mmCIF file of C-alpha atoms and ligand atoms in Angstrom:
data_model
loop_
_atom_site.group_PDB
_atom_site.id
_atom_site.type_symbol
_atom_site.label_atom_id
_atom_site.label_comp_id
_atom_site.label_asym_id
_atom_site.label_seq_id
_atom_site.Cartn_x
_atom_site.Cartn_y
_atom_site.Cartn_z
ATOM 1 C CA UNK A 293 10.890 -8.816 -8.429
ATOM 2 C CA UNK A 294 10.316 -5.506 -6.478
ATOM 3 C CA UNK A 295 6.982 -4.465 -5.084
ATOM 4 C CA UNK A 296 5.987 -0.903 -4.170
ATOM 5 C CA UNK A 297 3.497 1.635 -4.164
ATOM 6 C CA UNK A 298 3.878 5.062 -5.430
ATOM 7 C CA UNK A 299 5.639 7.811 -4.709
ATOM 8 C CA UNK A 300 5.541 9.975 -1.874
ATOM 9 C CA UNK A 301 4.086 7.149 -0.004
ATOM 10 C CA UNK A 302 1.347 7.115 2.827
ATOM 11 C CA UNK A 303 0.509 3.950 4.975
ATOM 12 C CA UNK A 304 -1.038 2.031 1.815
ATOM 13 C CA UNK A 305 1.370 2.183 -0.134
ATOM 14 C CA UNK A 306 3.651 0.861 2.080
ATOM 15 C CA UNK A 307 1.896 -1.511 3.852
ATOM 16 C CA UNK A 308 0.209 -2.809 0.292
ATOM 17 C CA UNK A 309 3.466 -3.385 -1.415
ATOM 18 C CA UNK A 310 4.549 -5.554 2.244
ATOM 19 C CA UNK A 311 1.615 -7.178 2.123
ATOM 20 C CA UNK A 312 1.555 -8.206 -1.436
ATOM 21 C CA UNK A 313 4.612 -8.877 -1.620
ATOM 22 C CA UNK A 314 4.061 -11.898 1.113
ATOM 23 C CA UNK A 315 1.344 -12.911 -0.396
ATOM 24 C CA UNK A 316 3.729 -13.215 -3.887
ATOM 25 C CA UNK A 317 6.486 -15.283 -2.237
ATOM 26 C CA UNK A 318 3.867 -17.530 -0.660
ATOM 27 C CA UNK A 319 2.328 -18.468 -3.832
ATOM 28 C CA UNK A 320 5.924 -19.025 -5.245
ATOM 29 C CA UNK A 321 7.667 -15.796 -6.441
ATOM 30 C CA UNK A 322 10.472 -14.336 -5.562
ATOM 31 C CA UNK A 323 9.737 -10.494 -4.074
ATOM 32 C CA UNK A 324 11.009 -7.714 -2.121
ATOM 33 C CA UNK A 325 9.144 -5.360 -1.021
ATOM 34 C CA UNK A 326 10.435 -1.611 -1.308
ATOM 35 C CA UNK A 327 9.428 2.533 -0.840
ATOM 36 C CA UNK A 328 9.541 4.961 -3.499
ATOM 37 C CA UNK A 329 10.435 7.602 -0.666
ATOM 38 C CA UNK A 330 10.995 7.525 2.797
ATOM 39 C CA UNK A 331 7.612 6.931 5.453
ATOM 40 C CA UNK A 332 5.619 9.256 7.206
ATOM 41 C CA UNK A 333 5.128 9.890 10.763
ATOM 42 C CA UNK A 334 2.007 8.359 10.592
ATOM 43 C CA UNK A 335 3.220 4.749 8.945
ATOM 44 C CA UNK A 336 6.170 4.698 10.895
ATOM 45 C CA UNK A 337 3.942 5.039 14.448
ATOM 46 C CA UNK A 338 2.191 1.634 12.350
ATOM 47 C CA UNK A 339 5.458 -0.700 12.185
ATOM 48 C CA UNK A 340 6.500 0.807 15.509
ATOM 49 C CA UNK A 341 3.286 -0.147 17.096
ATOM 50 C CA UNK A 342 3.475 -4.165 15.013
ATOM 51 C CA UNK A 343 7.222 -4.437 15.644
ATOM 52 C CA UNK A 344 7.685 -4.642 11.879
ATOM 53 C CA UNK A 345 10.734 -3.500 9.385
ATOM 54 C CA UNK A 346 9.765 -0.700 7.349
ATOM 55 C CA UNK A 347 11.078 -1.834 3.417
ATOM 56 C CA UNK A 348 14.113 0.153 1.914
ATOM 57 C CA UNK A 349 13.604 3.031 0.059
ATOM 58 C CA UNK A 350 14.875 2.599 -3.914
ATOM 59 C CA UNK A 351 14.834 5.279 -6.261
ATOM 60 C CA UNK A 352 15.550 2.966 -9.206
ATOM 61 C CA UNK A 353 13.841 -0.329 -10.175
ATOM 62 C CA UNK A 354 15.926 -1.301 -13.347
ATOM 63 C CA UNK A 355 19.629 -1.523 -11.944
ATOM 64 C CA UNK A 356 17.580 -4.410 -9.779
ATOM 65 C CA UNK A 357 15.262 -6.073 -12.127
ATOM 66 C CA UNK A 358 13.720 -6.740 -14.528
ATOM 67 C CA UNK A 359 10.475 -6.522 -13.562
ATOM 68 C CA UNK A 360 7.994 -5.189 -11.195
ATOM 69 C CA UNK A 361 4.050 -5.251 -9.288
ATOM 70 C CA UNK A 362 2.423 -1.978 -8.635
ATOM 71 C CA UNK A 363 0.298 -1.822 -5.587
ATOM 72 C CA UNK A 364 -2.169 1.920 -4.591
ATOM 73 C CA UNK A 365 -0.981 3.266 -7.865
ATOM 74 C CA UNK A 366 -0.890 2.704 -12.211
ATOM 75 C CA UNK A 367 -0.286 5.891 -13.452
ATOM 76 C CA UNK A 368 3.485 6.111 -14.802
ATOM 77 C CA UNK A 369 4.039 10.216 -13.381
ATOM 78 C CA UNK A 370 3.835 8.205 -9.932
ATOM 79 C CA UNK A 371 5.611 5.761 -10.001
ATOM 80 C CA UNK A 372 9.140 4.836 -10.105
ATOM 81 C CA UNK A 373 11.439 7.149 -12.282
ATOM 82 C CA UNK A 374 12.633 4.136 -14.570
ATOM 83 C CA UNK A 375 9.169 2.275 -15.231
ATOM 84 C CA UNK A 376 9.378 2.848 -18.603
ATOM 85 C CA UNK A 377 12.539 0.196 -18.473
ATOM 86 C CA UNK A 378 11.012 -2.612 -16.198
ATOM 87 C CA UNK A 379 8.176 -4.623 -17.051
ATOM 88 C CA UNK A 380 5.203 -4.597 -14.815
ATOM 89 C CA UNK A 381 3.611 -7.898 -14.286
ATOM 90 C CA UNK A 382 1.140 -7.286 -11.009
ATOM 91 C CA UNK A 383 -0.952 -4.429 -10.774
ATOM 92 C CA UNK A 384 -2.902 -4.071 -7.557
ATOM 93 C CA UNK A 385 -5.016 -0.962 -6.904
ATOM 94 C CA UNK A 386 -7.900 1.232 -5.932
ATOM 95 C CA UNK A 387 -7.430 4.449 -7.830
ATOM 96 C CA UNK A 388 -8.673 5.287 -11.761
ATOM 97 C CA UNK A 389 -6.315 3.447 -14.851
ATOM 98 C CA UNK A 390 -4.569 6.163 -16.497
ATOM 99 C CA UNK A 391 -1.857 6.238 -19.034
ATOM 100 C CA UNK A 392 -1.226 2.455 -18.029
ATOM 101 C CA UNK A 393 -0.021 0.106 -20.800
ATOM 102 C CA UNK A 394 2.185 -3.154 -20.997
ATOM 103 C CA UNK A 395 4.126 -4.806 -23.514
ATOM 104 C CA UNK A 396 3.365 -8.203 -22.419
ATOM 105 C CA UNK A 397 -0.039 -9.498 -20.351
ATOM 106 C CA UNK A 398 -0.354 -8.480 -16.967
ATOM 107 C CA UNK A 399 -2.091 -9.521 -13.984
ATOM 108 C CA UNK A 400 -4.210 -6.588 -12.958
ATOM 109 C CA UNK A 401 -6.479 -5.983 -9.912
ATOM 110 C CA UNK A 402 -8.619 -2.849 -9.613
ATOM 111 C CA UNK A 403 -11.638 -2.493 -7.288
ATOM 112 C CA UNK A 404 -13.838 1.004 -6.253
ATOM 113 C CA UNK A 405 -13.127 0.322 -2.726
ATOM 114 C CA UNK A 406 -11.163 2.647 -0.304
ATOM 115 C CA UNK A 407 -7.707 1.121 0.357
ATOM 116 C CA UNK A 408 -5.271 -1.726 -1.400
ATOM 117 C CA UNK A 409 -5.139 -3.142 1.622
ATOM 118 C CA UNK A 410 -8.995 -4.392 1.434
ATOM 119 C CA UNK A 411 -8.464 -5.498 -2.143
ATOM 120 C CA UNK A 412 -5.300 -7.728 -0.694
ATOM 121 C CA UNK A 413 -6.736 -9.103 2.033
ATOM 122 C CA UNK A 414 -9.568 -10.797 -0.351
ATOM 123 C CA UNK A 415 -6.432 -11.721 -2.315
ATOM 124 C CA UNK A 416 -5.356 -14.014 0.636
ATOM 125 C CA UNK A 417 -8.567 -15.650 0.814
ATOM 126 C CA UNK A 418 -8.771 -16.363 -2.450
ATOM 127 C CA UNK A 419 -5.305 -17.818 -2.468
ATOM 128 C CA UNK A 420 -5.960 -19.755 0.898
ATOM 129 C CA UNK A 421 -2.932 -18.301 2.644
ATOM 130 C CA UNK A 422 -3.382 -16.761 5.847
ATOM 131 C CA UNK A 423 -2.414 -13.234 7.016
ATOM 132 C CA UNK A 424 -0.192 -13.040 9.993
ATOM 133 C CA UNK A 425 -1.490 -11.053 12.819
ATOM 134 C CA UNK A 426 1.503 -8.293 12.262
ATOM 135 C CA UNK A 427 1.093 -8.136 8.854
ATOM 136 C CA UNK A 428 -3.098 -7.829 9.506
ATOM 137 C CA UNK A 429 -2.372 -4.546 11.879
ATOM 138 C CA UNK A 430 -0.558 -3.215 9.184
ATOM 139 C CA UNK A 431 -3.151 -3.349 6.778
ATOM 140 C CA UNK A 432 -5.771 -2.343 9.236
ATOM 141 C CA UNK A 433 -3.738 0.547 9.691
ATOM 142 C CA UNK A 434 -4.069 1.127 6.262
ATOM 143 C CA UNK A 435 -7.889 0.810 5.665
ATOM 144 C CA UNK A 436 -7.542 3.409 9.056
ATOM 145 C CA UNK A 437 -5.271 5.606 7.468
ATOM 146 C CA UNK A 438 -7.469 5.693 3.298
ATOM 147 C CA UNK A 439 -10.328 5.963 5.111
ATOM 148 C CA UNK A 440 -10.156 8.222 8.013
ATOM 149 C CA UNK A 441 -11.359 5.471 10.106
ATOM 150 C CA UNK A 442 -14.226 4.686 7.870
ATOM 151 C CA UNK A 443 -15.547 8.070 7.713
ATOM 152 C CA UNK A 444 -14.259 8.757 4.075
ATOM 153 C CA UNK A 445 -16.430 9.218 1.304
ATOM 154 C CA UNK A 446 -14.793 6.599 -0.380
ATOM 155 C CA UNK A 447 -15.155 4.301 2.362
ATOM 156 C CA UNK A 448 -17.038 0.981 1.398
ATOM 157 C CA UNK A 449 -18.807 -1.804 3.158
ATOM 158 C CA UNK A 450 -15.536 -4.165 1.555
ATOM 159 C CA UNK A 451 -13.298 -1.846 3.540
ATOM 160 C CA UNK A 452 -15.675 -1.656 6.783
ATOM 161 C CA UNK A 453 -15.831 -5.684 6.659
ATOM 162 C CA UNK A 454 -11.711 -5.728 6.041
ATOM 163 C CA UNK A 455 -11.345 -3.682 8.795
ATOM 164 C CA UNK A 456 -13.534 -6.041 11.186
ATOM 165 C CA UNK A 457 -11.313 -9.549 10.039
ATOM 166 C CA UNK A 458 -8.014 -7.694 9.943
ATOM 167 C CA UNK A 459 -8.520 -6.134 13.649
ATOM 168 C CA UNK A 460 -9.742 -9.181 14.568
ATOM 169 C CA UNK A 461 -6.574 -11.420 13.287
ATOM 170 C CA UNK A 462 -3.912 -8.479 14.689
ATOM 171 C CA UNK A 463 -5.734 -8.303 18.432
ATOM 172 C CA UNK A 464 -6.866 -4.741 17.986
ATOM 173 C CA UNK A 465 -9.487 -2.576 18.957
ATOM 174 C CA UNK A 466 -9.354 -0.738 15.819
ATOM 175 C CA UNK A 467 -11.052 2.419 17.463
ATOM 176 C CA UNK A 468 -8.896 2.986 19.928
ATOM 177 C CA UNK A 469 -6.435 2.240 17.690
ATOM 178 C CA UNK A 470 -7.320 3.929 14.661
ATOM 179 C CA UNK A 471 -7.186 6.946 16.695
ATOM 180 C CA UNK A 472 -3.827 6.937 17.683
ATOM 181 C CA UNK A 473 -2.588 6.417 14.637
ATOM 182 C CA UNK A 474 -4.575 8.948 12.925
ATOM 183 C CA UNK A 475 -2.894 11.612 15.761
ATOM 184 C CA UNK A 476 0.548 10.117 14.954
ATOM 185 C CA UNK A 477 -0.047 11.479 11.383
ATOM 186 C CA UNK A 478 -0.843 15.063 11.881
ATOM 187 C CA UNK A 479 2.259 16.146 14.190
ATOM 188 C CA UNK A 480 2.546 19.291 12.598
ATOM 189 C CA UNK A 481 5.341 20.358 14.865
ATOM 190 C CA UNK A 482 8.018 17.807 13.148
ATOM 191 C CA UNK A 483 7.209 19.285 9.180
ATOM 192 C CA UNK A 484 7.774 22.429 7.097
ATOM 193 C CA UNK A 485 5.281 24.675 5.066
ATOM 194 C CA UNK A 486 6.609 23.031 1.966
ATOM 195 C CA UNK A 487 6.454 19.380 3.647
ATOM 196 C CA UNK A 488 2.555 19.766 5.157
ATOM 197 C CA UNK A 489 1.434 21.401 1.632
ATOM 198 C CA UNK A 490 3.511 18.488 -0.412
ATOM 199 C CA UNK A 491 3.132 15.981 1.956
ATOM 200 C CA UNK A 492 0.005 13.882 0.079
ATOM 201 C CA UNK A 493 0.358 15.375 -3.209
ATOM 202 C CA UNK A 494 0.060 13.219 -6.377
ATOM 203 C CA UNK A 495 1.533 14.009 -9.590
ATOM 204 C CA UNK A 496 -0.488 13.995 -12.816
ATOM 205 C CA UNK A 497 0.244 14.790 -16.246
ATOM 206 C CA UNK A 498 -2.480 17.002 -18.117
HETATM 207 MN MN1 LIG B 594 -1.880 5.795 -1.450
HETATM 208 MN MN1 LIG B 595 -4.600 3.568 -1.090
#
């Protein structure tokens, strides 16, 4: 099965879709985890700094599969071209349920909180599997990146606790850190007009 997050990705849904997709193969399936596009300055500075593969970039799921988990996305307009002809049996994610429906039962994970990534990481503790410290600066970098270091408005105490254990696990001061990321992310120099307008846009149909 492929894992990814949607398209256009930032740091989450990379780094949710890698981190999920561990957590799958540890509890017995079978995963890859893969982009919907290529990754921004600021999530490639992340696997840089953790001395981690970023996941291939597909464009189509169904010439692969058969089916498919969604991590930091539901909605169909954002995800991969061909959902319509997979079946989606994971759903992990953060963001409203719209225009989401399955043929079959699914398992689904949604939580008000500010990143994936905090949703996941209670995932491993539920599942008793422990997050390697690589794989926990990645999703710190996440929670960093959703939440503008915890100065969001959609920042929650789930994400400020994440934060702490991941940081903690990957050997980071996630200040410091968090910073330097966040700066990585907003090198204007290396994108267009079109790319800075474009860069974080969503698609929805209305
Ligand atoms: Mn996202
Ligand atoms: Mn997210």
């Amino acid at each position: 099965e492929l894992v990814f997050g949607h398209q256009k990705p930032d740091t989450d849904a990379i780094v949710a879709a890698k981190a999920f997709s561990y957590l799958q193969n540890e509890i017995g399936f079978d995963t890859e985890a893969v982009a919907l596009g290529e990754a921004n300055a600021e999530t490639k500075f992340a696997f840089d700094h953790f001395g981690e593969e970023l996941p291939r970039v597909i464009k189509t799921a169904a010439n692969e599969v058969k089916s498919v988990m969604l991590v930091d996305h539901n909605e169909a307009p954002q995800s991969v071209s061909d959902i319509a002809d997979v079946e989606v049996t994971h759903v992990v994610d953060h963001h409203r349920i719209a225009d989401f429906a399955t043929a079959g039962p699914v398992w689904y994970t949604a939580r008000p909180v500010g990143c994936t990534s905090t949703i996941i990481l209670d995932l491993f503790t539920e599942n008793d599997i422990e997050v390697p410290a690589k794989l926990a600066g990645l999703m710190a970098s996440a929670i960093i990146s959703d939440t503008l270091l915890l100065k969001s408005p959609t920042t929650t105490d789930f994400d400020v606790n994440a934060l702490e254990t991941l940081a903690k696990i990957a050997g980071i001061d996630a200040n410091s850190y968090g910073m330097d990321l966040l700066k990585a992310g907003t090198d204007l120099d290396s994108k267009s007009d079109l790319e800075l307008v474009d860069g974080d846009a969503k698609t929805f149909e209305l």
